[in-house]
CSV table of C-alpha atoms and ligand atoms in Angstrom, one decimal:
chain,number,residue,atom,x,y,z
X,1,MET,CA,89.2,125.6,113.0
X,2,SER,CA,88.4,125.1,109.4
X,3,ASN,CA,85.0,125.2,108.0
X,4,PRO,CA,83.2,121.9,107.8
X,5,TYR,CA,82.8,120.5,104.2
X,6,ARG,CA,79.5,120.7,102.5
X,7,HIS,CA,80.1,117.9,99.9
X,8,LEU,CA,83.0,115.7,101.6
X,9,GLN,CA,83.1,113.4,104.7
X,10,THR,CA,86.8,113.4,105.9
X,11,ARG,CA,88.2,111.0,108.5
X,12,PRO,CA,91.8,111.7,109.6
X,13,ILE,CA,93.8,108.5,109.6
X,14,ALA,CA,96.7,109.9,111.8
X,15,GLY,CA,97.3,112.7,114.1
X,16,ALA,CA,100.0,114.3,111.7
X,17,LEU,CA,98.6,114.1,108.4
X,18,GLY,CA,96.4,112.1,106.0
X,19,ALA,CA,92.5,111.9,105.9
X,20,GLU,CA,90.2,109.5,103.9
X,21,ILE,CA,87.5,111.1,102.1
X,22,ASP,CA,84.1,109.5,101.4
X,23,GLY,CA,81.4,110.4,99.2
X,24,VAL,CA,83.1,111.2,96.1
X,25,ASP,CA,83.3,109.4,92.6
X,26,LEU,CA,86.4,110.5,90.8
X,27,SER,CA,85.4,109.1,87.5
X,28,ARG,CA,82.8,111.8,87.2
X,29,GLU,CA,83.4,115.3,86.2
X,30,LEU,CA,83.2,117.1,89.7
X,31,PRO,CA,81.4,120.3,90.0
X,32,ALA,CA,83.8,123.1,90.7
X,33,GLU,CA,82.4,123.6,94.5
X,34,VAL,CA,83.2,119.8,95.0
X,35,PHE,CA,86.6,120.0,93.5
X,36,GLU,CA,87.4,123.2,95.6
X,37,GLU,CA,86.5,121.5,98.8
X,38,ILE,CA,88.9,118.6,97.7
X,39,ARG,CA,91.7,121.0,97.2
X,40,ARG,CA,90.9,122.4,100.7
X,41,ALA,CA,91.0,119.0,102.1
X,42,LEU,CA,94.3,118.3,100.3
X,43,HIS,CA,95.9,121.7,102.0
X,44,GLU,CA,94.5,120.9,105.4
X,45,ASN,CA,95.4,117.1,105.4
X,46,LEU,CA,98.5,117.1,103.0
X,47,VAL,CA,97.7,113.7,101.8
X,48,ILE,CA,94.1,112.4,101.2
X,49,PHE,CA,92.6,109.1,100.1
X,50,PHE,CA,89.6,108.0,98.2
X,51,ARG,CA,88.8,104.2,98.4
X,52,GLY,CA,86.8,102.1,96.0
X,53,GLN,CA,87.3,104.0,93.0
X,54,ARG,CA,86.8,102.6,89.4
X,55,LEU,CA,89.0,104.6,87.2
X,56,THR,CA,90.2,104.1,83.7
X,57,PRO,CA,93.7,105.8,82.8
X,58,GLN,CA,91.8,108.6,81.1
X,59,GLN,CA,89.6,109.3,84.1
X,60,HIS,CA,92.6,109.4,86.4
X,61,ILE,CA,94.2,111.7,84.1
X,62,ASP,CA,91.2,114.0,83.9
X,63,PHE,CA,90.9,114.2,87.6
X,64,SER,CA,94.5,114.9,88.4
X,65,ALA,CA,94.8,117.5,85.5
X,66,ARG,CA,92.3,119.7,87.3
X,67,PHE,CA,95.1,120.6,89.7
X,68,GLY,CA,97.4,121.6,86.8
X,69,GLU,CA,99.3,120.3,83.9
X,70,LEU,CA,100.6,116.8,84.0
X,71,LEU,CA,104.3,116.0,84.0
X,72,GLU,CA,106.0,113.2,82.0
X,73,VAL,CA,108.5,111.6,84.4
X,74,PRO,CA,111.9,111.4,83.0
X,75,PHE,CA,113.9,108.0,83.3
X,76,VAL,CA,110.8,105.7,83.6
X,77,ARG,CA,108.8,104.3,80.7
X,78,ALA,CA,105.4,105.6,80.8
X,79,LEU,CA,102.1,103.4,80.3
X,80,ASP,CA,101.6,102.5,76.6
X,81,GLY,CA,99.5,105.3,75.2
X,82,TYR,CA,99.4,107.4,78.4
X,83,PRO,CA,102.5,109.5,78.5
X,84,ALA,CA,101.2,111.1,81.7
X,85,ILE,CA,100.7,107.9,83.6
X,86,LEU,CA,103.8,106.2,85.5
X,87,PRO,CA,103.3,102.5,86.2
X,88,VAL,CA,104.7,101.8,89.7
X,89,MET,CA,105.0,98.0,89.6
X,90,LYS,CA,106.9,95.1,91.1
X,91,GLY,CA,106.1,91.7,90.1
X,92,LYS,CA,106.1,88.6,92.3
X,93,ALA,CA,109.3,87.1,91.3
X,94,GLU,CA,111.3,90.3,91.8
X,95,THR,CA,113.4,90.8,94.9
X,96,LYS,CA,114.8,94.2,95.0
X,97,ARG,CA,117.7,95.7,97.0
X,98,ARG,CA,115.9,99.1,96.7
X,99,LEU,CA,112.1,99.6,95.8
X,100,PHE,CA,111.4,102.4,93.4
X,101,GLY,CA,110.3,105.1,95.9
X,102,GLY,CA,111.7,103.1,98.7
X,103,LEU,CA,113.5,105.8,100.6
X,104,TRP,CA,112.0,109.0,101.9
X,105,HIS,CA,111.6,111.7,99.2
X,106,SER,CA,109.7,114.3,97.8
X,107,ASP,CA,109.0,113.4,94.2
X,108,MET,CA,111.2,114.8,91.7
X,109,SER,CA,112.9,117.5,93.9
X,110,TYR,CA,115.7,117.2,91.3
X,111,ALA,CA,113.7,119.2,89.1
X,112,GLN,CA,113.9,123.0,88.8
X,113,GLU,CA,110.0,123.0,89.3
X,114,PRO,CA,109.3,119.9,91.2
X,115,PRO,CA,105.7,118.8,91.2
X,116,LEU,CA,102.8,120.2,93.0
X,117,GLY,CA,101.8,116.8,93.9
X,118,SER,CA,101.0,113.2,92.8
X,119,ALA,CA,98.0,110.9,92.4
X,120,LEU,CA,98.6,107.2,92.9
X,121,TYR,CA,96.0,104.9,92.0
X,122,GLY,CA,96.1,101.2,93.5
X,123,ARG,CA,95.3,98.6,90.6
X,124,VAL,CA,96.9,95.3,92.1
X,125,ILE,CA,97.4,95.3,95.8
X,126,PRO,CA,99.3,92.5,97.7
X,127,PRO,CA,97.4,90.7,100.4
X,128,TYR,CA,99.7,92.3,103.0
X,129,GLY,CA,102.5,94.7,102.8
X,130,GLY,CA,103.2,97.4,100.3
X,131,ASP,CA,101.9,100.2,102.5
X,132,THR,CA,102.9,103.7,101.9
X,133,MET,CA,104.0,106.3,104.6
X,134,TRP,CA,103.8,110.1,104.4
X,135,ALA,CA,105.6,112.7,106.6
X,136,ASN,CA,104.5,116.1,107.4
X,137,MET,CA,107.3,118.5,106.7
X,138,TYR,CA,105.5,121.6,108.1
X,139,ARG,CA,105.7,119.7,111.5
X,140,ALA,CA,109.3,118.7,110.8
X,141,TYR,CA,110.0,122.4,110.4
X,142,ASP,CA,107.8,123.6,113.2
X,143,THR,CA,109.4,121.5,115.9
X,144,LEU,CA,113.0,122.5,115.6
X,145,SER,CA,114.4,124.9,118.0
X,146,ASP,CA,114.2,128.7,116.9
X,147,ARG,CA,118.0,129.0,116.3
X,148,LEU,CA,118.2,126.0,114.0
X,149,LYS,CA,115.2,127.3,112.1
X,150,GLN,CA,116.8,130.8,111.6
X,151,MET,CA,120.1,128.9,110.3
X,152,LEU,CA,118.0,126.8,107.9
X,153,ASP,CA,115.9,129.7,106.7
X,154,GLY,CA,119.0,131.1,105.1
X,155,LEU,CA,120.4,127.9,103.5
X,156,ASN,CA,120.1,126.3,100.2
X,157,ALA,CA,120.5,122.6,99.2
X,158,VAL,CA,121.7,120.9,96.0
X,159,HIS,CA,119.5,118.5,94.7
X,160,SER,CA,120.1,115.6,91.8
X,161,ALA,CA,118.8,112.4,90.6
X,162,VAL,CA,122.2,110.9,90.4
X,163,ARG,CA,121.9,108.5,93.2
X,164,SER,CA,118.6,106.8,91.9
X,165,TYR,CA,119.0,107.5,88.1
X,166,GLY,CA,122.6,108.1,87.4
X,167,SER,CA,124.8,105.0,85.7
X,168,GLY,CA,124.4,102.3,88.2
X,169,GLY,CA,121.7,104.2,90.1
X,170,ALA,CA,119.6,102.5,92.9
X,171,VAL,CA,116.7,102.2,90.7
X,172,VAL,CA,118.0,102.0,87.2
X,173,ASN,CA,117.5,98.5,85.5
X,174,ASN,CA,118.0,99.4,81.6
X,175,GLY,CA,114.8,97.3,80.6
X,176,ASP,CA,116.1,94.0,82.2
X,177,PRO,CA,113.0,91.8,81.7
X,178,ALA,CA,113.3,90.6,85.1
X,179,HIS,CA,111.7,93.9,86.2
X,180,LYS,CA,108.2,95.0,85.3
X,181,MET,CA,109.3,98.7,85.4
X,182,ASP,CA,111.8,99.9,82.7
X,183,VAL,CA,114.0,102.5,84.4
X,184,ARG,CA,117.0,104.0,82.4
X,185,THR,CA,119.7,106.3,83.1
X,186,ASP,CA,120.4,109.6,81.0
X,187,ASP,CA,122.2,112.9,81.2
X,188,ARG,CA,119.6,114.5,83.1
X,189,ALA,CA,120.6,112.4,86.0
X,190,VAL,CA,123.7,114.3,86.8
X,191,GLN,CA,122.1,117.7,86.7
X,192,GLU,CA,122.1,119.7,89.9
X,193,VAL,CA,119.6,122.0,91.1
X,194,ILE,CA,119.5,124.4,93.9
X,195,HIS,CA,116.4,124.7,96.3
X,196,PRO,CA,115.8,126.6,99.6
X,197,VAL,CA,116.1,124.3,102.6
X,198,VAL,CA,113.0,125.7,103.9
X,199,ARG,CA,110.2,126.5,101.3
X,200,VAL,CA,107.3,128.6,101.8
X,201,HIS,CA,104.0,126.9,100.5
X,202,PRO,CA,102.5,129.0,97.7
X,203,ALA,CA,98.8,128.3,98.9
X,204,THR,CA,99.0,128.1,102.6
X,205,GLY,CA,101.9,130.5,103.2
X,206,ARG,CA,103.3,128.0,105.8
X,207,LYS,CA,107.1,126.8,105.9
X,208,ALA,CA,108.0,123.5,105.2
X,209,LEU,CA,111.4,121.6,105.6
X,210,TYR,CA,112.4,120.7,102.0
X,211,VAL,CA,115.5,118.3,102.0
X,212,ASN,CA,115.2,114.5,101.4
X,213,SER,CA,117.5,111.6,101.6
X,214,THR,CA,116.8,110.5,98.1
X,215,TYR,CA,117.8,113.5,96.0
X,216,THR,CA,119.5,116.1,98.3
X,217,LEU,CA,123.3,115.9,98.0
X,218,ARG,CA,124.4,118.8,100.3
X,219,PHE,CA,124.1,122.2,101.4
X,220,ASP,CA,124.8,124.9,98.8
X,221,GLY,CA,128.3,126.4,99.5
X,222,MET,CA,129.2,123.4,101.6
X,223,THR,CA,131.1,120.1,100.9
X,224,GLN,CA,129.2,116.8,101.4
X,225,GLU,CA,131.2,115.8,104.4
X,226,GLU,CA,130.2,119.2,106.2
X,227,SER,CA,126.5,118.7,105.1
X,228,GLU,CA,126.1,115.2,106.1
X,229,PRO,CA,125.7,115.3,109.9
X,230,LEU,CA,123.2,117.9,109.9
X,231,LEU,CA,121.3,116.5,106.8
X,232,GLN,CA,121.1,113.1,108.6
X,233,PHE,CA,119.7,114.8,111.7
X,234,LEU,CA,117.0,116.5,109.6
X,235,TYR,CA,116.1,113.1,107.6
X,236,GLU,CA,115.8,111.3,111.0
X,237,HIS,CA,113.9,114.2,112.8
X,238,ALA,CA,111.3,114.4,109.6
X,239,ALA,CA,110.6,110.8,109.9
X,240,ARG,CA,109.7,110.4,113.5
X,241,PRO,CA,106.7,108.0,113.7
X,242,GLU,CA,104.6,110.9,115.2
X,243,PHE,CA,105.0,112.9,112.2
X,244,THR,CA,103.9,110.3,109.7
X,245,CYS,CA,100.8,108.3,108.6
X,246,ARG,CA,100.7,105.1,107.0
X,247,PHE,CA,98.1,104.0,104.3
X,248,ARG,CA,97.0,100.4,103.8
X,249,TRP,CA,96.1,100.1,100.3
X,250,SER,CA,93.0,98.4,98.6
X,251,GLU,CA,92.2,97.9,95.1
X,252,GLY,CA,90.7,101.0,93.6
X,253,ALA,CA,92.1,103.5,96.4
X,254,LEU,CA,93.7,106.8,95.3
X,255,ALA,CA,96.0,108.7,97.2
X,256,LEU,CA,96.5,112.5,96.5
X,257,TRP,CA,99.5,114.0,98.1
X,258,ASP,CA,100.9,117.5,98.3
X,259,ASN,CA,104.7,117.1,97.3
X,260,ARG,CA,105.6,120.6,98.6
X,261,CYS,CA,105.1,119.9,102.4
X,262,THR,CA,105.3,116.0,102.6
X,263,GLN,CA,107.7,113.2,102.0
X,264,HIS,CA,106.7,109.7,101.4
X,265,LEU,CA,108.2,106.2,101.4
X,266,ALA,CA,107.0,102.9,99.6
X,267,MET,CA,107.3,100.0,102.1
X,268,ASN,CA,109.3,97.1,100.4
X,269,ASP,CA,107.7,94.1,102.4
X,270,TYR,CA,105.9,92.0,99.7
X,271,ASP,CA,108.2,89.8,98.1
X,272,GLY,CA,106.2,87.0,96.4
X,273,PHE,CA,103.3,89.3,95.3
X,274,ASP,CA,102.5,91.7,92.5
X,275,ARG,CA,101.9,95.2,93.2
X,276,GLU,CA,100.8,97.7,90.4
X,277,MET,CA,99.9,101.3,90.6
X,278,HIS,CA,99.5,104.2,88.2
X,279,ARG,CA,100.8,107.5,89.1
X,280,THR,CA,100.0,111.0,87.5
X,281,THR,CA,102.5,113.9,88.6
X,282,ILE,CA,101.1,117.3,88.7
X,283,SER,CA,103.3,120.2,87.8
X,284,GLY,CA,104.4,122.7,90.4
X,285,ASP,CA,106.2,125.9,90.8
X,286,ARG,CA,109.9,126.8,91.7
X,287,PRO,CA,110.3,126.3,95.4
X,288,VAL,CA,110.4,129.7,97.1
X,289,GLY,CA,112.4,130.2,100.3
X,290,VAL,CA,112.0,132.4,103.5
X,291,ALA,CA,112.4,136.1,102.8
X,292,LEU,CA,115.4,137.7,104.5
X,293,ARG,CA,114.3,139.8,107.2
X,294,VAL,CA,116.0,143.2,107.4
Z,1,LIG,FE1,107.4,108.9,95.3
């Protein structure tokens, strides 16, 4: 059992992961001991939520940057004057086949060094719909059979942004004014990177399943056809309802998630309403796999 917090009140929102945190004003420069409790709450809950915040873009950046350097996200136009802020938006007149972030994914797993986490701040929230779900990828791994764990421990997977951001990719709009977001393809979309299928979290030492249906293409050394059945099983297994939480947004809520041991999905169920969020993306390390035992 973890130590109680001295500066925070945490309220879990589901059995698998996710907790709301009360008693913190993120617009202020937090004392180190409060910040360290927030970091611990993130490691224990995987995604944490702070409601009722009033943050300028700079305050959002300042809080996020305490976890690490902020990344400029490729393919998507940043907020004017704030290259570290990714505006995640859908207008009320937009009807989309595929929403930005609309399939289960871990942010930017197509990068050599994917982000540690992201901080998403709600600015305009529809009256209903637009929830976000997260899934606990430690639990996805822990609940597999021992033999399958051993097999996955020794595998790598190939990731790329091609299906989302390649030419004709699912979320590319090339600046079409009918879309609030400006998402363009470029050469980086076809680059492939290799990550372990099971990664060891650098802070907690726990193993997490690290494949996702948005950016994982195949197991390294296997064809797509050979990989597909097992990958599909893992995607469905990881998204079992009891491994997830679902957050109902409110204006001024901030969600901070650990991208190394979770996946998330944006719900596309609010046609006719505006939704505007600001995301910062915190740099992370190259994923480390399970050391081979001798
Ligand atoms: Fe995302």
